[in-house]
Coordinates of C-alpha atoms in Angstrom, one line a residue:
M102 CA 374.9 61.9 -38.5
Q103 CA 373.0 58.7 -38.7
N104 CA 374.8 55.8 -40.3
S105 CA 373.5 55.2 -43.8
S106 CA 373.0 51.5 -43.1
A107 CA 371.5 51.8 -39.7
P108 CA 368.4 49.7 -39.0
A109 CA 365.0 51.3 -39.2
G110 CA 363.6 52.7 -36.0
I111 CA 359.9 52.7 -36.9
T112 CA 359.3 49.1 -37.7
R113 CA 361.3 47.1 -35.2
R114 CA 359.4 48.6 -32.4
H115 CA 356.1 48.9 -34.1
A116 CA 356.0 45.3 -35.2
L117 CA 355.6 44.3 -31.5
T118 CA 352.4 46.3 -31.3
A119 CA 350.8 46.5 -34.7
T120 CA 347.7 44.4 -34.7
G121 CA 348.0 41.5 -37.1
G122 CA 351.5 42.7 -38.0
A123 CA 354.5 41.2 -39.5
L124 CA 355.1 38.5 -36.9
A125 CA 351.5 37.2 -37.2
A126 CA 351.8 37.3 -41.0
A127 CA 355.0 35.2 -40.8
A128 CA 353.2 32.6 -38.7
L129 CA 350.2 32.5 -40.9
A130 CA 352.4 31.9 -43.9
Q131 CA 353.1 28.4 -42.5
T132 CA 349.5 27.4 -42.3
A133 CA 346.9 26.4 -44.9
A134 CA 345.6 29.1 -47.2
F135 CA 342.7 31.1 -45.8
A136 CA 339.3 29.9 -46.6
A137 CA 338.4 33.3 -47.9
E138 CA 338.1 35.3 -51.1
S139 CA 340.9 35.0 -53.6
Q140 CA 341.0 36.9 -56.8
Q141 CA 343.7 37.4 -59.4
A142 CA 344.6 40.9 -60.7
D143 CA 347.4 42.5 -62.5
A144 CA 348.2 44.7 -59.5
I145 CA 347.1 45.2 -55.9
V146 CA 347.2 48.8 -54.4
V147 CA 347.1 49.0 -50.6
G148 CA 345.7 52.3 -49.5
H149 CA 343.0 54.4 -51.1
G150 CA 344.4 57.9 -50.4
L151 CA 345.7 60.3 -53.0
A152 CA 348.8 58.3 -53.9
G153 CA 346.8 55.1 -54.2
L154 CA 344.2 56.7 -56.4
V155 CA 346.8 58.2 -58.7
A156 CA 348.7 54.8 -58.9
T157 CA 345.5 53.0 -59.6
A158 CA 344.4 55.5 -62.2
E159 CA 347.8 55.0 -64.0
L160 CA 347.5 51.2 -63.9
A161 CA 344.0 51.2 -65.1
A162 CA 344.8 53.7 -67.9
A163 CA 347.4 51.2 -69.1
G164 CA 344.8 48.5 -69.2
R165 CA 345.7 46.6 -66.0
K166 CA 343.2 45.1 -63.7
V167 CA 343.6 46.5 -60.2
L168 CA 342.4 45.6 -56.7
L169 CA 342.3 48.7 -54.5
L170 CA 342.3 47.8 -50.8
D171 CA 341.9 49.8 -47.6
Q172 CA 341.0 49.1 -44.0
E173 CA 338.6 52.0 -43.9
P174 CA 335.1 52.2 -45.4
E175 CA 334.3 53.9 -48.7
A176 CA 333.4 57.2 -47.0
S177 CA 337.1 57.8 -46.4
L178 CA 338.2 57.4 -50.0
G179 CA 340.9 60.0 -50.7
G180 CA 342.4 59.7 -47.3
Q181 CA 344.2 62.6 -45.7
A182 CA 344.3 64.6 -48.9
F183 CA 340.6 65.2 -48.7
W184 CA 341.1 67.1 -45.4
S185 CA 344.0 69.2 -46.7
F186 CA 344.1 72.9 -47.6
G187 CA 345.0 71.9 -51.1
G188 CA 348.4 73.7 -51.2
L189 CA 350.7 72.8 -54.1
F190 CA 354.3 73.8 -54.9
F191 CA 354.8 75.1 -58.4
V192 CA 357.8 76.8 -59.9
D193 CA 357.4 79.7 -62.4
S194 CA 353.7 79.2 -62.6
E195 CA 351.1 81.4 -64.4
E196 CA 349.9 82.5 -61.0
Q197 CA 353.4 83.5 -59.9
R198 CA 354.0 85.5 -63.0
L199 CA 350.6 87.2 -62.6
M200 CA 351.8 88.4 -59.1
G201 CA 355.1 89.6 -60.4
I202 CA 357.1 86.7 -58.9
K203 CA 360.2 85.8 -60.7
D204 CA 360.9 82.1 -60.0
T205 CA 363.2 79.6 -61.7
R206 CA 364.0 75.9 -61.5
D207 CA 367.5 76.8 -60.3
L208 CA 366.2 79.0 -57.5
A209 CA 363.8 76.3 -56.4
W210 CA 366.5 73.7 -56.4
Q211 CA 368.7 76.0 -54.4
D212 CA 365.9 76.4 -51.8
W213 CA 365.2 72.7 -51.8
L214 CA 368.8 71.7 -51.1
G215 CA 369.2 74.4 -48.4
T216 CA 366.0 73.1 -46.8
A217 CA 366.5 69.3 -47.1
G218 CA 370.1 69.2 -45.9
F219 CA 370.8 65.8 -47.4
D220 CA 373.7 64.3 -45.6
R221 CA 373.3 60.6 -45.4
G222 CA 375.2 59.0 -48.2
V223 CA 373.9 60.9 -51.2
G224 CA 376.6 59.5 -53.4
D225 CA 376.4 56.0 -52.0
P226 CA 373.8 53.8 -53.8
T227 CA 373.0 52.2 -50.4
G228 CA 373.0 55.6 -48.6
Q229 CA 369.8 56.7 -46.9
D230 CA 369.7 59.9 -48.9
H231 CA 370.8 58.5 -52.2
W232 CA 367.4 58.0 -53.7
G233 CA 365.7 60.9 -51.8
Y234 CA 368.1 63.3 -53.5
K235 CA 367.3 61.8 -56.9
W236 CA 363.6 62.0 -56.2
A237 CA 364.1 65.7 -55.1
E238 CA 365.8 66.5 -58.4
A239 CA 363.0 64.8 -60.4
Y240 CA 360.3 66.5 -58.3
V241 CA 361.6 70.0 -58.7
D242 CA 361.9 69.4 -62.4
F243 CA 358.3 68.2 -62.3
A244 CA 357.1 71.2 -60.3
A245 CA 358.9 73.5 -62.8
G246 CA 357.7 71.6 -65.8
E247 CA 354.5 69.6 -66.5
K248 CA 353.0 69.4 -63.0
R249 CA 350.7 72.4 -63.4
S250 CA 349.7 71.7 -67.0
W251 CA 349.0 68.0 -66.2
L252 CA 346.7 68.9 -63.3
A253 CA 345.1 71.8 -65.2
G254 CA 344.3 69.4 -68.0
L255 CA 342.4 67.4 -65.4
G256 CA 340.3 70.4 -64.5
V257 CA 342.2 71.5 -61.4
Q258 CA 342.4 75.3 -60.8
W259 CA 344.1 77.5 -58.2
F260 CA 343.4 80.7 -56.2
P261 CA 345.3 83.4 -58.0
L262 CA 347.1 84.8 -54.9
V263 CA 350.2 82.7 -54.3
G264 CA 351.0 82.1 -50.6
W265 CA 354.5 82.5 -49.1
A266 CA 355.0 79.6 -46.7
E267 CA 358.2 78.6 -44.9
R268 CA 360.2 81.8 -45.5
G269 CA 363.3 80.4 -43.9
G270 CA 366.1 81.2 -41.6
G271 CA 367.6 84.3 -43.2
L272 CA 370.3 83.0 -45.7
A273 CA 369.9 82.7 -49.4
D274 CA 371.3 79.2 -49.5
G275 CA 369.6 78.1 -46.3
H276 CA 366.2 76.9 -45.4
G277 CA 363.0 78.3 -46.9
N278 CA 361.3 79.6 -50.0
S279 CA 363.0 82.6 -51.6
V280 CA 359.7 83.5 -53.2
P281 CA 356.0 82.6 -52.8
R282 CA 355.2 79.2 -54.2
F283 CA 352.2 77.9 -52.2
H284 CA 349.3 77.6 -54.6
V285 CA 345.9 76.9 -53.0
T286 CA 343.7 74.7 -55.0
W287 CA 340.3 76.2 -55.8
G288 CA 338.2 73.6 -54.0
T289 CA 341.0 72.7 -51.5
G290 CA 341.9 69.1 -50.9
P291 CA 338.7 67.5 -52.3
A292 CA 339.4 69.2 -55.6
V293 CA 342.8 67.6 -55.8
V294 CA 341.3 64.2 -55.1
E295 CA 338.3 64.5 -57.4
P296 CA 339.9 64.0 -60.8
F297 CA 341.7 60.8 -59.7
E298 CA 338.6 59.4 -57.9
K299 CA 336.7 60.0 -61.1
K300 CA 339.3 58.1 -63.1
V301 CA 339.3 55.2 -60.7
R302 CA 335.5 55.0 -60.6
A303 CA 335.3 55.1 -64.4
A304 CA 337.8 52.3 -64.5
Q305 CA 335.7 50.4 -61.9
A306 CA 332.7 50.8 -64.2
A307 CA 334.8 49.4 -67.1
G308 CA 335.7 46.4 -65.1
R309 CA 339.4 47.3 -64.6
V310 CA 339.3 48.3 -60.9
A311 CA 337.7 46.6 -58.0
F312 CA 337.5 48.2 -54.6
R313 CA 338.0 46.1 -51.4
F314 CA 337.0 48.4 -48.6
R315 CA 337.4 47.1 -45.0
H316 CA 340.3 44.9 -46.1
R317 CA 343.1 45.3 -43.6
V318 CA 346.4 43.9 -44.9
D319 CA 348.3 42.0 -42.3
G320 CA 351.0 40.5 -44.4
L321 CA 352.5 40.4 -47.9
V322 CA 352.5 37.0 -49.7
T323 CA 355.9 36.1 -51.1
T324 CA 356.8 33.3 -53.4
N325 CA 360.5 32.4 -53.9
G326 CA 361.5 35.9 -52.7
T327 CA 359.0 37.7 -54.9
V328 CA 356.0 39.6 -53.5
T329 CA 352.9 37.9 -55.1
G330 CA 350.0 39.2 -53.1
V331 CA 348.6 40.2 -49.7
R332 CA 346.7 38.5 -46.9
G333 CA 344.8 39.9 -44.0
A334 CA 341.5 40.4 -42.2
V335 CA 338.1 41.5 -43.4
L336 CA 336.7 44.1 -40.9
E337 CA 333.0 44.4 -40.2
P338 CA 331.1 46.9 -42.3
S339 CA 331.2 50.4 -41.0
T340 CA 328.9 53.4 -41.6
V341 CA 331.0 56.0 -39.8
S342 CA 331.4 59.2 -41.7
R343 CA 334.7 60.3 -43.3
G344 CA 337.6 60.6 -40.8
R345 CA 335.9 59.1 -37.8
P346 CA 337.4 56.0 -36.2
S347 CA 336.0 52.8 -37.6
S348 CA 335.6 49.4 -36.0
R349 CA 338.4 46.9 -35.9
T350 CA 336.2 43.9 -35.4
V351 CA 337.3 41.0 -37.7
V352 CA 334.6 39.1 -39.6
G353 CA 336.7 37.1 -42.0
E354 CA 340.1 36.6 -43.7
F355 CA 341.4 37.0 -47.2
E356 CA 344.3 36.3 -49.5
L357 CA 344.7 38.0 -52.9
R358 CA 347.4 37.6 -55.5
A359 CA 348.8 39.7 -58.2
P360 CA 352.2 40.1 -59.9
V361 CA 352.8 43.5 -58.2
V362 CA 351.7 45.1 -55.0
V363 CA 351.9 48.9 -54.6
V364 CA 351.8 50.1 -51.0
T365 CA 350.4 53.7 -50.5
S366 CA 349.2 53.4 -46.9
G367 CA 350.5 56.7 -45.3
G368 CA 352.6 57.5 -42.3
I369 CA 352.6 57.3 -38.5
G370 CA 351.0 60.7 -37.5
A371 CA 348.1 59.3 -35.5
D372 CA 350.3 57.0 -33.3
H373 CA 351.8 59.3 -30.8
D374 CA 353.8 56.5 -29.1
L375 CA 355.4 55.7 -32.5
V376 CA 356.1 59.4 -33.1
R377 CA 357.9 59.7 -29.7
Q378 CA 359.8 56.5 -30.3
N379 CA 361.3 57.9 -33.5
W380 CA 361.6 61.5 -32.2
P381 CA 365.2 62.7 -32.9
D382 CA 367.4 64.4 -30.3
R383 CA 367.9 67.3 -32.6
L384 CA 364.2 68.3 -32.0
G385 CA 364.6 68.2 -28.3
T386 CA 362.6 66.2 -25.8
P387 CA 359.5 64.5 -27.2
P388 CA 356.4 66.3 -26.1
K389 CA 354.3 64.6 -23.4
T390 CA 351.2 66.2 -24.9
M391 CA 350.4 66.6 -28.6
I392 CA 347.3 66.9 -30.6
T393 CA 346.6 65.0 -33.8
G394 CA 346.5 66.4 -37.3
V395 CA 345.5 63.2 -39.1
P396 CA 342.7 60.6 -38.7
A397 CA 343.2 57.6 -36.4
H398 CA 343.8 55.2 -39.3
V399 CA 347.1 56.8 -40.1
D400 CA 348.8 54.2 -38.0
G401 CA 352.0 53.3 -40.0
R402 CA 351.3 49.6 -39.7
M403 CA 352.2 48.9 -43.4
L404 CA 355.8 50.0 -42.7
A405 CA 356.4 47.0 -40.5
I406 CA 354.6 44.7 -42.9
A407 CA 356.6 45.9 -45.9
E408 CA 359.8 45.7 -43.9
S409 CA 359.1 42.1 -43.0
A410 CA 359.0 41.3 -46.8
G411 CA 362.4 42.7 -47.3
G412 CA 361.8 46.4 -47.8
R413 CA 364.2 48.9 -46.2
I414 CA 363.1 51.8 -44.0
V415 CA 365.3 54.9 -44.1
N416 CA 365.3 58.2 -42.2
P417 CA 362.7 57.1 -39.6
D418 CA 363.7 60.0 -37.4
R419 CA 362.7 62.7 -39.9
M420 CA 359.3 64.0 -39.4
W421 CA 357.2 67.2 -39.8
H422 CA 355.0 68.4 -37.0
Y423 CA 353.4 71.9 -36.6
T424 CA 353.8 74.3 -33.7
E425 CA 350.6 76.3 -34.2
G426 CA 348.0 73.7 -33.4
L427 CA 344.5 74.3 -31.9
R428 CA 342.4 71.8 -30.1
N429 CA 339.3 71.4 -32.3
Y430 CA 336.2 72.3 -30.4
D431 CA 334.2 70.0 -32.7
P432 CA 336.5 67.0 -33.3
I433 CA 336.1 64.4 -36.0
W434 CA 338.9 62.0 -35.0
P435 CA 340.5 61.5 -31.5
G436 CA 342.6 64.4 -30.4
H437 CA 341.7 66.3 -33.5
G438 CA 343.9 69.4 -34.0
I439 CA 343.7 72.2 -36.5
R440 CA 346.7 74.3 -37.6
I441 CA 346.7 78.0 -37.8
L442 CA 348.3 79.1 -41.1
P443 CA 349.7 82.4 -39.7
G444 CA 350.7 85.7 -41.4
P445 CA 353.8 87.4 -40.2
S446 CA 352.5 89.8 -37.5
S447 CA 351.5 88.0 -34.3
L448 CA 354.1 88.1 -31.5
W449 CA 355.3 84.6 -30.5
F450 CA 356.1 83.9 -26.9
D451 CA 357.2 80.7 -25.1
A452 CA 355.1 79.3 -22.2
T453 CA 356.9 81.6 -19.7
G454 CA 356.2 84.7 -21.7
R455 CA 359.7 85.1 -23.4
R456 CA 359.5 86.3 -27.0
F457 CA 361.1 84.0 -29.5
G458 CA 363.9 85.3 -31.7
T459 CA 364.7 84.8 -35.4
P460 CA 363.9 82.5 -37.2
D461 CA 361.1 81.6 -34.8
I462 CA 358.7 84.0 -36.5
P463 CA 355.2 83.0 -37.7
G464 CA 355.5 81.3 -41.1
Y465 CA 359.3 81.1 -41.2
D466 CA 360.9 77.9 -39.9
T467 CA 358.6 75.2 -38.5
L468 CA 361.1 72.7 -37.2
H469 CA 363.5 75.3 -35.7
T470 CA 360.5 76.7 -33.8
L471 CA 359.5 73.2 -32.7
K472 CA 363.0 72.7 -31.2
S473 CA 362.8 76.1 -29.5
I474 CA 359.5 75.1 -27.9
T475 CA 360.7 71.7 -26.7
D476 CA 363.8 73.3 -25.3
T477 CA 361.6 75.3 -22.9
G478 CA 360.4 72.1 -21.2
Y479 CA 356.8 73.0 -22.1
D480 CA 354.6 71.6 -24.8
Y481 CA 352.9 74.8 -25.8
S482 CA 353.6 78.4 -26.7
W483 CA 351.6 81.6 -27.3
F484 CA 350.6 84.0 -30.0
V485 CA 349.8 87.5 -28.7
T486 CA 347.9 89.3 -31.4
T487 CA 345.0 91.6 -32.2
Q488 CA 341.6 91.3 -33.8
K489 CA 343.0 93.3 -36.7
I490 CA 345.7 90.7 -37.3
I491 CA 343.6 87.6 -37.0
A492 CA 341.0 89.1 -39.3
K493 CA 343.5 89.4 -42.1
E494 CA 346.2 86.9 -41.3
F495 CA 344.7 83.8 -39.7
A496 CA 343.7 80.9 -41.9
L497 CA 343.0 77.4 -40.7
S498 CA 344.4 74.4 -42.4
G499 CA 341.9 71.9 -43.7
S500 CA 339.2 71.7 -46.3
E501 CA 336.4 71.7 -43.7
Q502 CA 337.7 75.0 -42.2
N503 CA 337.6 76.9 -45.4
P504 CA 334.1 76.5 -46.8
D505 CA 334.5 79.4 -49.2
L506 CA 337.5 77.8 -51.0
T507 CA 336.2 74.3 -50.6
E508 CA 332.8 75.1 -51.9
K509 CA 334.2 77.4 -54.6
N510 CA 331.9 80.1 -53.2
V511 CA 333.1 83.5 -54.5
W512 CA 330.7 85.5 -52.3
K513 CA 332.0 83.8 -49.1
L514 CA 335.5 84.3 -50.3
L515 CA 335.0 88.1 -50.9
S516 CA 333.4 88.4 -47.5
R517 CA 336.9 88.0 -46.0
I518 CA 337.5 91.6 -47.1
W519 CA 335.2 93.1 -44.6
Q520 CA 334.9 90.4 -41.9
T521 CA 336.9 87.8 -40.0
P522 CA 336.2 84.4 -41.6
E523 CA 333.5 82.6 -39.7
P524 CA 335.6 79.5 -38.9
I525 CA 338.2 81.8 -37.2
E526 CA 335.4 83.5 -35.2
K527 CA 334.0 80.1 -34.1
F528 CA 337.4 79.0 -32.8
K529 CA 337.8 82.3 -31.0
K530 CA 334.4 81.8 -29.4
H531 CA 334.3 78.1 -28.7
G532 CA 338.0 77.0 -28.9
E533 CA 339.6 76.4 -25.5
D534 CA 342.9 77.9 -26.7
F535 CA 341.8 81.5 -27.2
V536 CA 341.9 84.3 -24.6
V537 CA 340.2 87.6 -25.6
A538 CA 340.6 90.8 -23.6
T539 CA 340.3 94.6 -23.8
S540 CA 343.5 95.3 -21.8
L541 CA 346.8 93.6 -21.3
P542 CA 346.3 93.0 -17.5
E543 CA 343.1 91.2 -18.4
L544 CA 344.8 89.2 -21.1
V545 CA 347.6 88.1 -18.8
R546 CA 345.0 86.9 -16.2
G547 CA 343.2 85.0 -18.8
M548 CA 346.4 83.3 -20.1
N549 CA 347.4 82.2 -16.6
K550 CA 343.9 81.0 -15.8
L551 CA 343.8 78.9 -19.0
T552 CA 347.1 77.1 -18.3
G553 CA 346.8 77.1 -14.5
D554 CA 350.6 77.6 -14.1
G555 CA 350.8 81.4 -13.6
L556 CA 353.9 81.6 -15.7
I557 CA 353.1 84.9 -17.6
R558 CA 354.1 88.1 -15.8
H559 CA 352.3 91.2 -16.8
D560 CA 355.3 93.7 -16.5
D561 CA 357.6 91.4 -18.5
L562 CA 355.1 90.8 -21.3
K563 CA 354.3 94.5 -21.4
R564 CA 357.9 95.5 -21.7
Q565 CA 358.5 93.2 -24.7
I566 CA 355.4 94.2 -26.5
E567 CA 356.1 97.9 -26.0
A568 CA 359.6 97.5 -27.2
R569 CA 358.3 95.9 -30.4
D570 CA 355.6 98.6 -30.8
R571 CA 358.3 101.4 -30.7
E572 CA 359.8 99.8 -33.8
M573 CA 356.7 100.7 -35.7
D574 CA 357.3 104.4 -35.5
N575 CA 359.9 104.6 -38.3
P576 CA 360.4 102.9 -41.7
Y577 CA 363.7 101.6 -40.2
T578 CA 364.1 98.9 -37.6
K579 CA 366.4 96.3 -36.1
D580 CA 363.5 94.0 -35.3
V581 CA 363.6 91.1 -37.8
Q582 CA 359.9 90.4 -37.5
V583 CA 359.0 94.0 -38.3
M584 CA 361.3 93.8 -41.3
G585 CA 359.4 90.6 -42.3
I586 CA 356.1 92.4 -42.0
R587 CA 357.3 95.2 -44.3
N588 CA 358.8 92.6 -46.7
A589 CA 355.4 90.9 -46.8
L590 CA 353.5 94.1 -47.4
A591 CA 355.8 94.7 -50.4
Y592 CA 354.4 91.5 -52.0
P593 CA 350.9 92.2 -53.5
G594 CA 349.6 88.7 -52.6
D595 CA 350.4 89.2 -48.9
A596 CA 349.2 92.8 -48.9
L597 CA 345.9 91.8 -50.4
S598 CA 345.0 88.8 -48.4
R599 CA 347.6 87.7 -45.8
T600 CA 349.2 90.6 -43.9
A601 CA 347.5 93.2 -41.8
S602 CA 348.7 96.8 -42.1
A603 CA 351.6 97.5 -39.7
H604 CA 350.4 98.7 -36.3
R605 CA 351.1 98.6 -32.6
I606 CA 349.9 95.5 -30.8
L607 CA 348.7 97.7 -27.9
D608 CA 346.8 100.1 -30.3
P609 CA 343.2 100.1 -28.9
D610 CA 341.9 100.6 -32.4
A611 CA 343.3 97.3 -33.4
G612 CA 341.7 95.3 -30.5
P613 CA 340.6 93.5 -28.7
L614 CA 343.8 91.8 -27.7
I615 CA 344.0 88.1 -28.3
A616 CA 346.3 85.4 -26.9
V617 CA 346.3 81.9 -28.5
R618 CA 347.8 78.9 -26.8
L619 CA 349.6 76.9 -29.5
N620 CA 349.9 73.1 -29.2
I621 CA 352.2 70.8 -31.1
L622 CA 350.3 69.1 -33.8
T623 CA 351.5 65.8 -35.3
R624 CA 351.4 65.5 -39.1
K625 CA 353.8 64.0 -41.6
T626 CA 356.4 61.2 -41.7
L627 CA 359.3 62.3 -43.9
G628 CA 361.2 59.0 -44.0
G629 CA 359.9 55.6 -45.1
L630 CA 360.3 52.8 -47.5
Q631 CA 363.3 53.5 -49.8
T632 CA 362.3 53.4 -53.5
D633 CA 364.0 54.0 -56.8
L634 CA 362.6 56.4 -59.3
G635 CA 360.1 53.8 -60.5
G636 CA 358.7 53.4 -57.0
R637 CA 360.3 49.9 -56.6
V638 CA 360.9 49.2 -52.9
L639 CA 364.6 48.5 -52.2
N640 CA 366.2 46.1 -49.7
A641 CA 369.2 46.7 -47.4
S642 CA 371.5 46.0 -50.3
G643 CA 369.9 48.6 -52.6
E644 CA 368.3 46.0 -54.8
P645 CA 364.6 46.0 -55.7
V646 CA 362.3 43.7 -53.7
P647 CA 360.6 41.8 -56.7
G648 CA 357.0 42.7 -57.1
L649 CA 356.9 45.4 -54.4
Y650 CA 356.3 49.2 -55.0
A651 CA 355.5 52.1 -52.7
A652 CA 354.4 55.7 -53.1
G653 CA 353.2 58.6 -51.0
E654 CA 354.0 59.2 -47.3
V655 CA 354.8 55.5 -46.6
A656 CA 357.8 56.0 -49.0
G657 CA 358.8 59.4 -47.6
F658 CA 356.9 60.9 -50.6
G659 CA 359.6 59.3 -52.8
G660 CA 362.9 57.5 -52.2
G661 CA 362.4 57.2 -48.5
G662 CA 362.7 60.9 -47.9
V663 CA 362.4 63.4 -50.8
H664 CA 362.2 66.3 -48.3
G665 CA 365.4 65.5 -46.4
Y666 CA 365.1 67.1 -43.0
R667 CA 362.5 69.8 -43.8
S668 CA 359.8 70.7 -46.2
L669 CA 359.2 73.8 -48.3
E670 CA 355.4 73.2 -47.9
G671 CA 352.9 72.5 -50.7
T672 CA 355.0 69.4 -51.3
F673 CA 353.1 66.7 -49.5
L674 CA 350.1 66.5 -51.8
G675 CA 352.5 67.0 -54.7
G676 CA 354.7 64.2 -53.5
C677 CA 351.7 61.9 -53.4
L678 CA 350.8 62.9 -56.9
F679 CA 354.3 62.5 -58.4
S680 CA 355.3 59.3 -56.6
G681 CA 351.9 57.7 -57.2
R682 CA 352.2 58.5 -60.9
Q683 CA 355.7 57.2 -61.0
A684 CA 354.9 54.0 -59.2
G685 CA 351.7 53.4 -61.2
R686 CA 353.4 53.8 -64.5
A687 CA 356.4 51.6 -63.5
A688 CA 354.1 48.9 -62.2
A689 CA 352.1 49.0 -65.4
A690 CA 355.2 48.6 -67.5
A691 CA 356.4 45.7 -65.3
T692 CA 353.1 43.9 -65.9
A693 CA 352.9 44.5 -69.7
T694 CA 352.4 41.3 -71.7

């Protein structure tokens, strides 16, 4: 167990490499004020992703004047949330009840605790998990209460079939969702961002919000121990499209002042070196090769900067990376990876062709499977599957990979009934991680050719697949994955849209056979700046840093780690929404006259 008062791992190391980071800011603080723009406001929000938009909307609704800063151009307004699948975690929703799902707040809290595994000073006000636990209680109450009605009141809608993500490790009080809770937003990530962008742009038109694009914050201004503003570099204008790397050429400097600063700048997922530096032993050896699930600007630099102003980083070793990553054949950002959202039927093998056991089954326990993969000494694994399975069960994470849902196109959505979604077929055709074959010997040759290491042996792979296939002959089985398939088919939502009918992998009528090389995909930072329930950033003594607030991923989605060690999924966007709202409202109250 990590000591609850242990120093943060992210920022000490990153401060040495973050361009214009905390050390530079400290030196600049001793010089004359920048000969640059200076403008008073009631609040400054750093980061124009979802949490920043929500916080800004709350501040503006309370009549505050807000400066909204980001190092990226206007094209990237909305941040990572725009690229998301739009999944949201609700408890006892209308959609769940329509599908016959019986969910309660108590069941959801049981699942959250079994998943989070809080163990770092929950009862100690200075413990790393103290505020994360409190945020978790508040968030589950929110998800079981006003969350859905609040968003529905803003025009957000959801696909009626509720998904069942992170099904867990097999015990009622352990990790995972006991029931389906993954609600896909109609319009995916852009539709989650849209109402808050509209609110902020309306506030801009009313003179309450001013955008400052291409403003990179390099330091927080403090006066007598209170954060009173930000300083940094103005970057040259950029016309790059959303998500693509933008120039870091500096054309000026700035200093802006306000009574409160709200940091909503995201995590560290695009900085692989930083991910490896904070990689915990419990997840095995850090991968030498990873692909990237977030744009390049998700660099974690504001963590070091906020820490230099007195903020405390907790749980830097907690992170959430996916095991089903594909190299994007048409990348937007460097190393761009896409995650397969799998149904339960594909067989999962390690790099040497050994089938994983429970709970390393598609859709069950992300981090356990990540550890199982790293323990093999290889950075990849394999799905062996069929055309029948991928046609029904494969979905790709990301708004751009789901044009039917993102464009709210009912006809495209219905076409999934009789054909494999076009984005899946494109990856099968153009993606370097797919092997398609009409026979198992041909498949094995293709797998070994793709990796060049010759690790897959035909006879061994055949033996394991045939053993599994024999379990399909009866309604009874000892194969846990086959049990899971039948459990999924008993749920109407899965039977309709996410689970292929039970069949043998080697059934020619289900073919062709398909092998998919799965890469480790970086994604979320689960630790971060510790905050109280109002989003106030706390110092090492557990006291608020005056004038400093944080929300979203930079704050571990609330409290420096609302998820604990693991996520139930659908809780990252929701964490940005809830923590952004909490911080915005608290900052508005703090600046009331």
